[in-house]
PDB file of C-alpha atoms in Angstrom:
ATOM      1  CA  UNK A 156    -106.141  52.778-107.521  1.00  0.00           C
ATOM      2  CA  UNK A 157    -105.951  55.854-109.677  1.00  0.00           C
ATOM      3  CA  UNK A 158    -107.312  55.485-113.469  1.00  0.00           C
ATOM      4  CA  UNK A 159    -104.824  58.422-114.573  1.00  0.00           C
ATOM      5  CA  UNK A 160    -101.944  57.808-116.987  1.00  0.00           C
ATOM      6  CA  UNK A 161     -99.751  56.226-114.443  1.00  0.00           C
ATOM      7  CA  UNK A 162    -102.208  53.624-113.410  1.00  0.00           C
ATOM      8  CA  UNK A 163    -103.400  52.942-116.825  1.00  0.00           C
ATOM      9  CA  UNK A 164     -99.864  52.193-117.637  1.00  0.00           C
ATOM     10  CA  UNK A 165     -99.639  50.064-114.978  1.00  0.00           C
ATOM     11  CA  UNK A 166    -102.829  48.276-115.548  1.00  0.00           C
ATOM     12  CA  UNK A 167    -101.958  47.325-119.214  1.00  0.00           C
ATOM     13  CA  UNK A 168     -98.592  46.476-118.238  1.00  0.00           C
ATOM     14  CA  UNK A 169     -99.918  44.290-116.068  1.00  0.00           C
ATOM     15  CA  UNK A 170    -102.446  42.733-118.230  1.00  0.00           C
ATOM     16  CA  UNK A 171     -99.801  42.012-120.708  1.00  0.00           C
ATOM     17  CA  UNK A 172     -97.853  40.021-118.215  1.00  0.00           C
ATOM     18  CA  UNK A 173    -100.939  37.663-118.065  1.00  0.00           C
ATOM     19  CA  UNK A 174    -102.380  39.199-114.434  1.00  0.00           C
ATOM     20  CA  UNK A 175    -106.142  39.906-113.847  1.00  0.00           C
ATOM     21  CA  UNK A 176    -106.381  43.550-113.152  1.00  0.00           C
ATOM     22  CA  UNK A 177    -109.020  46.268-111.938  1.00  0.00           C
ATOM     23  CA  UNK A 178    -108.590  49.958-112.004  1.00  0.00           C
ATOM     24  CA  UNK A 179    -110.873  51.611-109.318  1.00  0.00           C
ATOM     25  CA  UNK A 180    -110.921  55.478-110.446  1.00  0.00           C
ATOM     26  CA  UNK A 181    -113.038  57.962-108.779  1.00  0.00           C
ATOM     27  CA  UNK A 182    -112.604  60.537-111.614  1.00  0.00           C
ATOM     28  CA  UNK A 183    -112.607  60.380-115.022  1.00  0.00           C
ATOM     29  CA  UNK A 184    -109.285  59.841-116.682  1.00  0.00           C
ATOM     30  CA  UNK A 185    -108.521  61.608-119.974  1.00  0.00           C
ATOM     31  CA  UNK A 186    -106.325  59.292-121.641  1.00  0.00           C
ATOM     32  CA  UNK A 187    -108.786  57.262-123.726  1.00  0.00           C
ATOM     33  CA  UNK A 188    -106.839  55.496-125.622  1.00  0.00           C
ATOM     34  CA  UNK A 189    -105.050  53.710-122.510  1.00  0.00           C
ATOM     35  CA  UNK A 190    -108.423  52.964-120.809  1.00  0.00           C
ATOM     36  CA  UNK A 191    -109.553  51.326-124.400  1.00  0.00           C
ATOM     37  CA  UNK A 192    -106.720  49.412-124.667  1.00  0.00           C
ATOM     38  CA  UNK A 193    -106.955  48.220-120.777  1.00  0.00           C
ATOM     39  CA  UNK A 194    -110.591  47.376-120.981  1.00  0.00           C
ATOM     40  CA  UNK A 195    -110.134  45.614-124.599  1.00  0.00           C
ATOM     41  CA  UNK A 196    -107.143  43.904-122.809  1.00  0.00           C
ATOM     42  CA  UNK A 197    -109.554  42.341-120.124  1.00  0.00           C
ATOM     43  CA  UNK A 198    -109.193  44.585-117.538  1.00  0.00           C
ATOM     44  CA  UNK A 199    -111.705  45.750-115.201  1.00  0.00           C
ATOM     45  CA  UNK A 200    -112.477  49.276-114.474  1.00  0.00           C
ATOM     46  CA  UNK A 201    -114.198  50.491-111.807  1.00  0.00           C
ATOM     47  CA  UNK A 202    -115.206  54.168-112.659  1.00  0.00           C
ATOM     48  CA  UNK A 203    -116.934  56.202-110.177  1.00  0.00           C
ATOM     49  CA  UNK A 204    -115.478  54.129-107.212  1.00  0.00           C
ATOM     50  CA  UNK A 205    -112.714  55.162-104.621  1.00  0.00           C
ATOM     51  CA  UNK A 206    -110.717  52.910-102.145  1.00  0.00           C
ATOM     52  CA  UNK A 207    -112.166  54.003 -98.541  1.00  0.00           C
ATOM     53  CA  UNK A 208    -109.603  51.869 -96.408  1.00  0.00           C
ATOM     54  CA  UNK A 209    -107.417  48.955 -96.178  1.00  0.00           C
ATOM     55  CA  UNK A 210    -107.078  45.719 -93.964  1.00  0.00           C
ATOM     56  CA  UNK A 211    -103.443  45.019 -93.314  1.00  0.00           C
ATOM     57  CA  UNK A 212    -102.326  41.546 -91.971  1.00  0.00           C
ATOM     58  CA  UNK A 213     -98.629  42.861 -90.548  1.00  0.00           C
ATOM     59  CA  UNK A 214     -96.571  44.352 -93.435  1.00  0.00           C
ATOM     60  CA  UNK A 215     -98.824  42.996 -95.852  1.00  0.00           C
ATOM     61  CA  UNK A 216    -102.113  44.815 -97.436  1.00  0.00           C
ATOM     62  CA  UNK A 217    -104.732  42.057 -97.456  1.00  0.00           C
ATOM     63  CA  UNK A 218    -107.904  43.976 -98.994  1.00  0.00           C
ATOM     64  CA  UNK A 219    -109.439  47.056-100.016  1.00  0.00           C
ATOM     65  CA  UNK A 220    -113.115  48.470 -99.511  1.00  0.00           C
ATOM     66  CA  UNK A 221    -114.612  51.031-101.824  1.00  0.00           C
ATOM     67  CA  UNK A 222    -117.477  53.622-101.467  1.00  0.00           C
ATOM     68  CA  UNK A 223    -119.544  51.507-103.977  1.00  0.00           C
ATOM     69  CA  UNK A 224    -118.859  48.238-102.604  1.00  0.00           C
ATOM     70  CA  UNK A 225    -118.878  49.131 -99.029  1.00  0.00           C
ATOM     71  CA  UNK A 226    -118.424  46.059 -96.659  1.00  0.00           C
ATOM     72  CA  UNK A 227    -117.608  43.298 -99.572  1.00  0.00           C
ATOM     73  CA  UNK A 228    -113.920  43.094 -99.530  1.00  0.00           C
ATOM     74  CA  UNK A 229    -111.550  43.353-103.032  1.00  0.00           C
ATOM     75  CA  UNK A 230    -108.832  41.059-102.511  1.00  0.00           C
ATOM     76  CA  UNK A 231    -105.351  41.082-104.585  1.00  0.00           C
ATOM     77  CA  UNK A 232    -101.985  39.945-104.155  1.00  0.00           C
ATOM     78  CA  UNK A 233    -100.827  43.599-105.670  1.00  0.00           C
ATOM     79  CA  UNK A 234    -102.299  46.890-105.207  1.00  0.00           C
ATOM     80  CA  UNK A 235    -101.076  50.077-106.592  1.00  0.00           C
ATOM     81  CA  UNK A 236    -101.615  53.517-105.499  1.00  0.00           C
ATOM     82  CA  UNK A 237    -101.773  56.056-108.248  1.00  0.00           C
ATOM     83  CA  UNK A 238    -103.887  58.732-107.062  1.00  0.00           C
ATOM     84  CA  UNK A 239    -101.656  61.617-108.115  1.00  0.00           C
ATOM     85  CA  UNK A 240    -100.954  64.551-105.715  1.00  0.00           C
ATOM     86  CA  UNK A 241    -103.418  67.383-104.537  1.00  0.00           C
ATOM     87  CA  UNK A 242    -105.900  68.099-107.278  1.00  0.00           C
ATOM     88  CA  UNK A 243    -106.758  64.424-107.729  1.00  0.00           C
ATOM     89  CA  UNK A 244    -106.793  63.955-103.874  1.00  0.00           C
ATOM     90  CA  UNK A 245    -104.121  61.670-103.793  1.00  0.00           C
ATOM     91  CA  UNK A 246    -102.603  63.867-101.302  1.00  0.00           C
ATOM     92  CA  UNK A 247    -104.618  66.374 -98.858  1.00  0.00           C
ATOM     93  CA  UNK A 248    -103.380  68.787 -96.191  1.00  0.00           C
ATOM     94  CA  UNK A 249    -104.167  70.517 -92.922  1.00  0.00           C
ATOM     95  CA  UNK A 250    -102.519  73.727 -91.662  1.00  0.00           C
ATOM     96  CA  UNK A 251     -99.753  71.496 -90.029  1.00  0.00           C
ATOM     97  CA  UNK A 252     -98.979  68.735 -92.291  1.00  0.00           C
ATOM     98  CA  UNK A 253     -99.780  66.725 -96.006  1.00  0.00           C
ATOM     99  CA  UNK A 254    -100.729  63.199 -96.123  1.00  0.00           C
ATOM    100  CA  UNK A 255    -101.665  60.556 -97.901  1.00  0.00           C
ATOM    101  CA  UNK A 256    -105.479  60.044 -97.255  1.00  0.00           C
ATOM    102  CA  UNK A 257    -106.329  56.484 -97.867  1.00  0.00           C
ATOM    103  CA  UNK A 258    -103.602  54.381 -95.907  1.00  0.00           C
ATOM    104  CA  UNK A 259    -101.527  56.668 -94.098  1.00  0.00           C
ATOM    105  CA  UNK A 260     -98.571  56.203 -96.030  1.00  0.00           C
ATOM    106  CA  UNK A 261     -95.471  58.090 -95.148  1.00  0.00           C
ATOM    107  CA  UNK A 262     -95.256  61.462 -97.177  1.00  0.00           C
ATOM    108  CA  UNK A 263     -92.003  63.720 -97.666  1.00  0.00           C
ATOM    109  CA  UNK A 264     -92.571  67.400 -97.361  1.00  0.00           C
ATOM    110  CA  UNK A 265     -91.073  70.512 -95.578  1.00  0.00           C
ATOM    111  CA  UNK A 266     -92.563  70.913 -92.304  1.00  0.00           C
ATOM    112  CA  UNK A 267     -92.530  74.546 -92.076  1.00  0.00           C
ATOM    113  CA  UNK A 268     -95.720  75.311 -94.033  1.00  0.00           C
ATOM    114  CA  UNK A 269     -94.107  78.502 -95.149  1.00  0.00           C
ATOM    115  CA  UNK A 270     -91.686  76.505 -97.636  1.00  0.00           C
ATOM    116  CA  UNK A 271     -94.608  74.813 -99.469  1.00  0.00           C
ATOM    117  CA  UNK A 272     -95.356  77.432-102.249  1.00  0.00           C
ATOM    118  CA  UNK A 273     -93.537  80.078-104.179  1.00  0.00           C
ATOM    119  CA  UNK A 274     -94.892  83.435-103.875  1.00  0.00           C
ATOM    120  CA  UNK A 275     -94.362  83.678-107.711  1.00  0.00           C
ATOM    121  CA  UNK A 276     -97.313  81.621-109.133  1.00  0.00           C
ATOM    122  CA  UNK A 277     -95.160  81.117-111.798  1.00  0.00           C
ATOM    123  CA  UNK A 278     -92.152  79.481-110.459  1.00  0.00           C
ATOM    124  CA  UNK A 279     -92.120  75.727-109.692  1.00  0.00           C
ATOM    125  CA  UNK A 280     -93.881  75.005-106.778  1.00  0.00           C
ATOM    126  CA  UNK A 281     -91.837  73.350-103.774  1.00  0.00           C
ATOM    127  CA  UNK A 282     -95.227  71.128-102.780  1.00  0.00           C
ATOM    128  CA  UNK A 283     -94.763  69.445-106.597  1.00  0.00           C
ATOM    129  CA  UNK A 284     -91.951  67.481-105.024  1.00  0.00           C
ATOM    130  CA  UNK A 285     -93.646  66.219-101.970  1.00  0.00           C
ATOM    131  CA  UNK A 286     -95.191  63.030-102.123  1.00  0.00           C
ATOM    132  CA  UNK A 287     -95.268  59.263-100.804  1.00  0.00           C
ATOM    133  CA  UNK A 288     -92.310  57.717-100.002  1.00  0.00           C
ATOM    134  CA  UNK A 289     -91.299  54.526-101.243  1.00  0.00           C
ATOM    135  CA  UNK A 290     -88.265  51.823-101.089  1.00  0.00           C
ATOM    136  CA  UNK A 291     -85.952  51.246-103.945  1.00  0.00           C
ATOM    137  CA  UNK A 292     -88.598  48.687-105.512  1.00  0.00           C
ATOM    138  CA  UNK A 293     -91.754  51.178-105.203  1.00  0.00           C
ATOM    139  CA  UNK A 294     -93.322  49.701-102.050  1.00  0.00           C
ATOM    140  CA  UNK A 295     -94.967  52.390 -99.834  1.00  0.00           C
ATOM    141  CA  UNK A 296     -93.928  52.886 -96.135  1.00  0.00           C
ATOM    142  CA  UNK A 297     -96.122  53.423 -93.717  1.00  0.00           C
ATOM    143  CA  UNK A 298     -94.957  54.058 -89.990  1.00  0.00           C
ATOM    144  CA  UNK A 299     -91.604  53.590 -91.462  1.00  0.00           C
ATOM    145  CA  UNK A 300     -92.421  50.045 -91.988  1.00  0.00           C
ATOM    146  CA  UNK A 301     -92.442  48.770 -95.875  1.00  0.00           C
ATOM    147  CA  UNK A 302     -95.565  47.338 -97.012  1.00  0.00           C
ATOM    148  CA  UNK A 303     -94.823  44.140 -99.118  1.00  0.00           C
ATOM    149  CA  UNK A 304     -97.452  44.232-101.569  1.00  0.00           C
ATOM    150  CA  UNK A 305     -98.567  48.125-101.901  1.00  0.00           C
ATOM    151  CA  UNK A 306     -96.544  50.193-104.610  1.00  0.00           C
ATOM    152  CA  UNK A 307     -96.929  53.974-105.309  1.00  0.00           C
ATOM    153  CA  UNK A 308     -96.331  54.957-108.963  1.00  0.00           C
ATOM    154  CA  UNK A 309     -97.017  58.292-110.913  1.00  0.00           C
ATOM    155  CA  UNK A 310     -97.534  62.014-109.148  1.00  0.00           C
ATOM    156  CA  UNK A 311     -97.991  60.211-105.572  1.00  0.00           C
ATOM    157  CA  UNK A 312     -94.529  59.830-105.647  1.00  0.00           C
ATOM    158  CA  UNK A 313     -92.225  61.944-103.724  1.00  0.00           C
ATOM    159  CA  UNK A 314     -90.168  64.090-105.896  1.00  0.00           C
ATOM    160  CA  UNK A 315     -90.495  64.428-109.809  1.00  0.00           C
ATOM    161  CA  UNK A 316     -90.919  60.967-111.167  1.00  0.00           C
ATOM    162  CA  UNK A 317     -90.939  60.115-114.743  1.00  0.00           C
ATOM    163  CA  UNK A 318     -94.805  58.830-114.313  1.00  0.00           C
ATOM    164  CA  UNK A 319     -94.655  56.467-117.022  1.00  0.00           C
ATOM    165  CA  UNK A 320     -91.255  54.850-115.750  1.00  0.00           C
ATOM    166  CA  UNK A 321     -92.338  54.515-112.213  1.00  0.00           C
ATOM    167  CA  UNK A 322     -95.324  52.470-113.703  1.00  0.00           C
ATOM    168  CA  UNK A 323     -93.335  50.256-115.530  1.00  0.00           C
ATOM    169  CA  UNK A 324     -90.585  49.647-113.161  1.00  0.00           C
ATOM    170  CA  UNK A 325     -93.157  48.721-110.181  1.00  0.00           C
ATOM    171  CA  UNK A 326     -94.724  46.377-113.020  1.00  0.00           C
ATOM    172  CA  UNK A 327     -91.757  44.565-113.451  1.00  0.00           C
ATOM    173  CA  UNK A 328     -91.689  44.114-109.469  1.00  0.00           C
ATOM    174  CA  UNK A 329     -94.811  42.725-109.738  1.00  0.00           C
ATOM    175  CA  UNK A 330     -94.311  40.249-112.655  1.00  0.00           C
TER     176      UNK A 330
END
């Protein structure tokens, strides 16, 4: 889920590892080289689509639904959340909380809204460090429970991750 640099990096890496891969991306990716490599490698790119929800069986994500496929489920052994932070919709907020809008993954953020932004526009902004919480293997947490086959990579992660390395590390776990 997500066709930016971290999602495409993961997709290409998994294809090279012999897996079948589909990327679901609601927006246009500016990473044409990676997108071309992904498609040439046999990947399926569902451009203009977005995941609306998922079905869980205990601590496992069984399937997802997308806006374009409606009630037709997309089933996979592993899922990667690479949706970015706020600008791309990977994180959203109300006046009281910051949340991950697809699955409700646990998000690390300062509960005091006055600490979300620095008044100096050009200063590093605190909200840039907020993001989805994972275990040491990159698996997301929902309600404190680790989801065994749902990983997060790239900017959606808590902190300031190396977006390429986070994707490669998760691919090693999957492969």
